[in-house]
């Protein structure tokens, strides 16, 4: 009995020394206590003396110890005459709101097994193309190559179709174009039943006629659409649209 009482007294003494909050939390569970890997934004690319290498300028998380360390190249792949790579950094505070409000400049070197030879370099899924001693970021809409001077060229037509709410499989068919005004038909979905028609699916294709005006660097801008023959309602919306481009057109 005396031993039991003594044990109970010792247990009570131990419990009385414990204070709220003394329990230890698992290592790394607190926000900002562990390092993670995040994308590093590329702001510039230039050639180097080594034909196998490029120097990348980065915008790294900054303004506090723990915002960024070890910027580096990961996932390096050469495919279809292009170089693909990801540029990353480690950060302990990236997930802490307001901890890294600014950016600091940094550099990393991308090195290929052989000469780069002016190939397009895709960094963090964004393509860059050589322009003299530097590389320029390709336009997200127009790509890496200069657009043709002829506004009626297929490249401009394809860009215009991408700006219309239709299937990604849709292709525009120009019916009239003078460089300032364009009329074309575009199917809403050229394969409405899929590559292999489903039982019971009606493979009819809805086609509209689109009237567009050249808008400068943005390319073609839609001003009206119609399913009627001729010019439809475009002359009401834009009286300057030339009748000769649409007056004799059948229903799309």
CSV table of C-alpha atoms in Angstrom, one decimal:
chain,number,residue,atom,x,y,z
A,1,UNK,CA,0.0,0.0,0.0
A,2,UNK,CA,2.9,2.4,0.9
A,3,UNK,CA,4.4,1.7,-2.5
A,4,UNK,CA,1.2,2.6,-4.3
A,5,UNK,CA,0.8,5.9,-2.4
A,6,UNK,CA,4.4,6.8,-3.2
A,7,UNK,CA,3.9,6.1,-6.9
A,8,UNK,CA,0.7,8.2,-7.0
A,9,UNK,CA,2.5,11.1,-5.3
A,10,UNK,CA,5.4,11.0,-7.8
A,11,UNK,CA,3.0,11.0,-10.7
A,12,UNK,CA,1.1,14.0,-9.3
A,13,UNK,CA,4.4,15.8,-8.9
A,14,UNK,CA,5.4,15.2,-12.6
A,15,UNK,CA,2.0,16.4,-13.9
A,16,UNK,CA,2.1,19.5,-11.8
A,17,UNK,CA,5.4,20.5,-13.6
A,18,UNK,CA,3.8,20.3,-17.0
A,19,UNK,CA,2.5,23.6,-18.5
A,20,UNK,CA,0.2,24.3,-21.4
A,21,UNK,CA,2.1,24.4,-24.7
A,22,UNK,CA,5.0,22.3,-23.5
A,23,UNK,CA,4.0,19.5,-25.9
A,24,UNK,CA,6.5,19.5,-28.8
A,25,UNK,CA,5.1,19.7,-32.3
A,26,UNK,CA,6.4,17.5,-35.1
A,27,UNK,CA,9.5,19.0,-36.8
A,28,UNK,CA,8.6,21.2,-39.8
A,29,UNK,CA,4.9,21.4,-39.0
A,30,UNK,CA,5.0,25.1,-38.4
A,31,UNK,CA,4.4,27.3,-41.4
A,32,UNK,CA,7.7,28.6,-42.8
A,33,UNK,CA,9.8,26.1,-41.0
A,34,UNK,CA,10.6,23.8,-43.9
A,35,UNK,CA,12.0,24.4,-47.4
A,36,UNK,CA,10.1,23.7,-50.6
A,37,UNK,CA,10.9,24.0,-54.3
A,38,UNK,CA,9.2,26.7,-56.4
A,39,UNK,CA,9.4,28.1,-59.9
A,40,UNK,CA,11.9,31.0,-60.5
A,41,UNK,CA,10.8,33.6,-63.0
A,42,UNK,CA,13.2,34.1,-66.0
A,43,UNK,CA,13.4,37.8,-67.0
A,44,UNK,CA,16.3,37.7,-69.5
A,45,UNK,CA,18.4,35.2,-71.5
A,46,UNK,CA,21.8,36.0,-73.1
A,47,UNK,CA,24.4,34.0,-74.9
A,48,UNK,CA,27.8,33.2,-73.3
A,49,UNK,CA,31.3,32.6,-74.5
A,50,UNK,CA,30.6,28.9,-74.3
A,51,UNK,CA,28.5,27.8,-77.3
A,52,UNK,CA,26.9,25.1,-75.1
A,53,UNK,CA,25.6,27.6,-72.5
A,54,UNK,CA,23.2,30.4,-71.9
A,55,UNK,CA,23.0,32.8,-68.9
A,56,UNK,CA,19.6,33.3,-67.4
A,57,UNK,CA,18.6,36.3,-65.3
A,58,UNK,CA,16.1,35.5,-62.6
A,59,UNK,CA,13.6,37.3,-60.4
A,60,UNK,CA,14.0,35.5,-57.0
A,61,UNK,CA,11.9,35.9,-53.9
A,62,UNK,CA,13.5,38.4,-51.7
A,63,UNK,CA,13.6,40.7,-48.7
A,64,UNK,CA,14.0,38.1,-46.0
A,65,UNK,CA,16.3,35.3,-45.0
A,66,UNK,CA,14.6,32.2,-46.0
A,67,UNK,CA,12.9,33.6,-49.1
A,68,UNK,CA,15.2,32.0,-51.7
A,69,UNK,CA,18.2,29.8,-52.0
A,70,UNK,CA,19.8,27.5,-54.6
A,71,UNK,CA,18.4,28.7,-57.9
A,72,UNK,CA,19.0,26.0,-60.5
A,73,UNK,CA,18.1,24.2,-63.7
A,74,UNK,CA,16.0,21.1,-63.5
A,75,UNK,CA,14.3,18.8,-66.0
A,76,UNK,CA,16.6,19.4,-69.0
A,77,UNK,CA,15.4,17.8,-72.2
A,78,UNK,CA,16.3,18.2,-75.9
A,79,UNK,CA,13.5,17.4,-78.3
A,80,UNK,CA,12.3,18.4,-81.8
A,81,UNK,CA,15.2,20.8,-82.1
A,82,UNK,CA,14.2,22.6,-78.9
A,83,UNK,CA,15.6,22.7,-75.4
A,84,UNK,CA,13.2,22.3,-72.5
A,85,UNK,CA,14.2,23.2,-69.0
A,86,UNK,CA,12.6,24.3,-65.7
A,87,UNK,CA,14.2,26.9,-63.5
A,88,UNK,CA,13.5,26.6,-59.8
A,89,UNK,CA,14.5,28.0,-56.4
A,90,UNK,CA,14.1,26.7,-52.8
A,91,UNK,CA,12.1,28.8,-50.3
A,92,UNK,CA,11.1,28.5,-46.7
A,93,UNK,CA,8.8,31.5,-46.6
A,94,UNK,CA,7.0,31.4,-50.0
A,95,UNK,CA,3.8,30.2,-48.3
A,96,UNK,CA,3.9,32.8,-45.6
A,97,UNK,CA,1.8,35.8,-46.6
A,98,UNK,CA,3.8,39.0,-46.8
A,99,UNK,CA,7.1,37.4,-45.9
A,100,UNK,CA,8.7,37.9,-49.4
A,101,UNK,CA,7.2,41.0,-50.8
A,102,UNK,CA,10.0,41.9,-53.3
A,103,UNK,CA,12.3,40.2,-55.7
A,104,UNK,CA,16.1,40.1,-56.0
A,105,UNK,CA,18.0,39.5,-59.2
A,106,UNK,CA,19.9,36.2,-59.7
A,107,UNK,CA,21.6,34.3,-62.4
A,108,UNK,CA,22.0,30.6,-63.4
A,109,UNK,CA,23.7,29.0,-66.3
A,110,UNK,CA,22.0,26.6,-68.6
A,111,UNK,CA,24.5,24.2,-70.2
A,112,UNK,CA,23.6,21.7,-72.9
A,113,UNK,CA,25.7,18.6,-73.9
A,114,UNK,CA,26.5,20.2,-77.3
A,115,UNK,CA,26.3,23.6,-79.0
A,116,UNK,CA,22.9,25.3,-78.6
A,117,UNK,CA,23.1,26.8,-82.2
A,118,UNK,CA,20.3,29.3,-81.8
A,119,UNK,CA,17.7,26.7,-80.9
A,120,UNK,CA,14.5,27.8,-79.3
A,121,UNK,CA,14.7,27.4,-75.5
A,122,UNK,CA,11.5,26.6,-73.5
A,123,UNK,CA,12.0,27.8,-69.9
A,124,UNK,CA,9.2,27.0,-67.4
A,125,UNK,CA,6.9,26.3,-70.5
A,126,UNK,CA,7.7,29.7,-72.1
A,127,UNK,CA,9.6,29.6,-75.4
A,128,UNK,CA,12.5,32.0,-76.0
A,129,UNK,CA,14.2,32.7,-79.4
A,130,UNK,CA,17.6,34.1,-80.1
A,131,UNK,CA,17.8,37.7,-81.2
A,132,UNK,CA,21.4,38.8,-81.6
A,133,UNK,CA,23.4,38.3,-78.4
A,134,UNK,CA,20.2,37.9,-76.4
A,135,UNK,CA,17.0,35.9,-76.5
A,136,UNK,CA,13.5,37.3,-76.6
A,137,UNK,CA,10.4,35.8,-75.1
A,138,UNK,CA,8.1,34.5,-77.8
A,139,UNK,CA,4.6,36.1,-78.1
A,140,UNK,CA,2.0,33.9,-76.4
A,141,UNK,CA,-0.4,34.5,-79.3
A,142,UNK,CA,1.8,34.8,-82.4
A,143,UNK,CA,4.6,32.4,-81.3
A,144,UNK,CA,8.3,32.8,-82.1
A,145,UNK,CA,8.4,33.6,-85.8
A,146,UNK,CA,7.5,37.0,-87.3
A,147,UNK,CA,4.0,37.2,-88.6
A,148,UNK,CA,3.6,37.7,-92.4
A,149,UNK,CA,3.2,41.1,-93.8
A,150,UNK,CA,0.1,39.9,-95.7
A,151,UNK,CA,-2.8,40.3,-93.3
A,152,UNK,CA,-4.7,37.7,-95.4
A,153,UNK,CA,-2.1,35.0,-94.8
A,154,UNK,CA,-3.1,31.7,-93.2
A,155,UNK,CA,-1.1,32.5,-90.1
A,156,UNK,CA,-3.3,35.6,-89.4
A,157,UNK,CA,-6.5,33.6,-90.1
A,158,UNK,CA,-5.5,30.9,-87.6
A,159,UNK,CA,-4.8,33.5,-84.9
A,160,UNK,CA,-8.2,35.0,-85.5
A,161,UNK,CA,-10.0,31.7,-85.2
A,162,UNK,CA,-8.2,31.0,-81.9
A,163,UNK,CA,-9.9,34.2,-80.6
A,164,UNK,CA,-13.4,32.9,-81.5
A,165,UNK,CA,-15.4,30.8,-79.1
A,166,UNK,CA,-15.2,27.6,-81.2
A,167,UNK,CA,-13.6,24.2,-81.0
A,168,UNK,CA,-9.8,24.0,-81.0
A,169,UNK,CA,-10.2,21.8,-84.1
A,170,UNK,CA,-12.0,24.5,-86.1
A,171,UNK,CA,-10.4,26.0,-89.1
A,172,UNK,CA,-11.4,29.3,-90.8
A,173,UNK,CA,-12.2,29.4,-94.5
A,174,UNK,CA,-11.7,32.9,-95.9
A,175,UNK,CA,-14.3,34.0,-98.4
A,176,UNK,CA,-13.0,37.5,-99.0
A,177,UNK,CA,-10.1,39.6,-97.7
A,178,UNK,CA,-8.5,42.9,-98.8
A,179,UNK,CA,-6.0,43.3,-95.9
A,180,UNK,CA,-8.3,45.6,-94.0
A,181,UNK,CA,-11.6,43.6,-94.0
A,182,UNK,CA,-12.0,39.9,-93.8
A,183,UNK,CA,-15.0,37.6,-94.1
A,184,UNK,CA,-14.7,33.9,-93.4
A,185,UNK,CA,-16.8,30.9,-92.3
A,186,UNK,CA,-15.8,28.9,-89.2
A,187,UNK,CA,-17.5,25.6,-88.0
A,188,UNK,CA,-18.4,25.6,-84.3
A,189,UNK,CA,-17.0,22.0,-84.1
A,190,UNK,CA,-15.9,20.2,-87.2
A,191,UNK,CA,-16.1,16.8,-85.4
A,192,UNK,CA,-19.1,17.1,-83.1
A,193,UNK,CA,-19.4,13.3,-82.7
A,194,UNK,CA,-15.7,12.9,-82.0
A,195,UNK,CA,-13.1,11.1,-84.1
A,196,UNK,CA,-15.3,8.0,-84.2
A,197,UNK,CA,-19.0,8.8,-84.4
A,198,UNK,CA,-21.0,7.7,-81.4
A,199,UNK,CA,-24.2,5.7,-81.9
A,200,UNK,CA,-27.1,8.1,-82.2
A,201,UNK,CA,-25.0,11.2,-82.7
A,202,UNK,CA,-26.0,13.5,-85.5
A,203,UNK,CA,-22.8,14.7,-87.2
A,204,UNK,CA,-24.3,17.9,-88.5
A,205,UNK,CA,-21.8,20.8,-88.3
A,206,UNK,CA,-22.9,24.3,-87.3
A,207,UNK,CA,-21.1,27.0,-89.4
A,208,UNK,CA,-21.2,30.7,-89.0
A,209,UNK,CA,-19.9,33.5,-91.1
A,210,UNK,CA,-17.6,36.0,-89.3
A,211,UNK,CA,-16.8,39.6,-90.4
A,212,UNK,CA,-13.6,41.0,-89.1
A,213,UNK,CA,-11.6,44.3,-89.3
A,214,UNK,CA,-7.8,44.6,-89.1
A,215,UNK,CA,-6.9,45.9,-85.7
A,216,UNK,CA,-3.1,46.4,-86.0
A,217,UNK,CA,-0.7,44.5,-83.7
A,218,UNK,CA,-3.6,42.5,-82.3
A,219,UNK,CA,-4.5,41.1,-85.7
A,220,UNK,CA,-8.1,40.6,-86.8
A,221,UNK,CA,-11.0,41.7,-84.6
A,222,UNK,CA,-14.5,40.3,-85.0
A,223,UNK,CA,-17.2,42.9,-85.6
A,224,UNK,CA,-20.2,40.7,-86.5
A,225,UNK,CA,-21.3,37.1,-87.3
A,226,UNK,CA,-24.2,35.7,-89.2
A,227,UNK,CA,-25.8,32.5,-90.6
A,228,UNK,CA,-27.5,34.5,-93.4
A,229,UNK,CA,-26.6,34.8,-97.1
A,230,UNK,CA,-24.7,37.9,-98.2
A,231,UNK,CA,-23.5,40.5,-95.8
A,232,UNK,CA,-26.0,39.7,-93.1
A,233,UNK,CA,-26.1,42.4,-90.4
A,234,UNK,CA,-22.5,43.5,-90.7
A,235,UNK,CA,-23.5,46.6,-92.7
A,236,UNK,CA,-25.7,47.7,-89.8
A,237,UNK,CA,-22.9,47.3,-87.4
A,238,UNK,CA,-20.1,48.6,-89.7
A,239,UNK,CA,-21.4,50.5,-92.8
A,240,UNK,CA,-17.8,50.8,-94.1
A,241,UNK,CA,-17.5,47.1,-94.6
A,242,UNK,CA,-17.1,46.6,-98.4
A,243,UNK,CA,-20.1,45.0,-100.0
A,244,UNK,CA,-18.0,43.4,-102.7
A,245,UNK,CA,-16.6,41.0,-100.1
A,246,UNK,CA,-19.9,39.6,-99.0
A,247,UNK,CA,-22.9,40.6,-101.2
A,248,UNK,CA,-22.9,37.4,-103.3
A,249,UNK,CA,-22.1,34.9,-100.6
A,250,UNK,CA,-24.5,32.0,-100.1
A,251,UNK,CA,-25.6,30.9,-96.6
A,252,UNK,CA,-22.7,29.3,-94.7
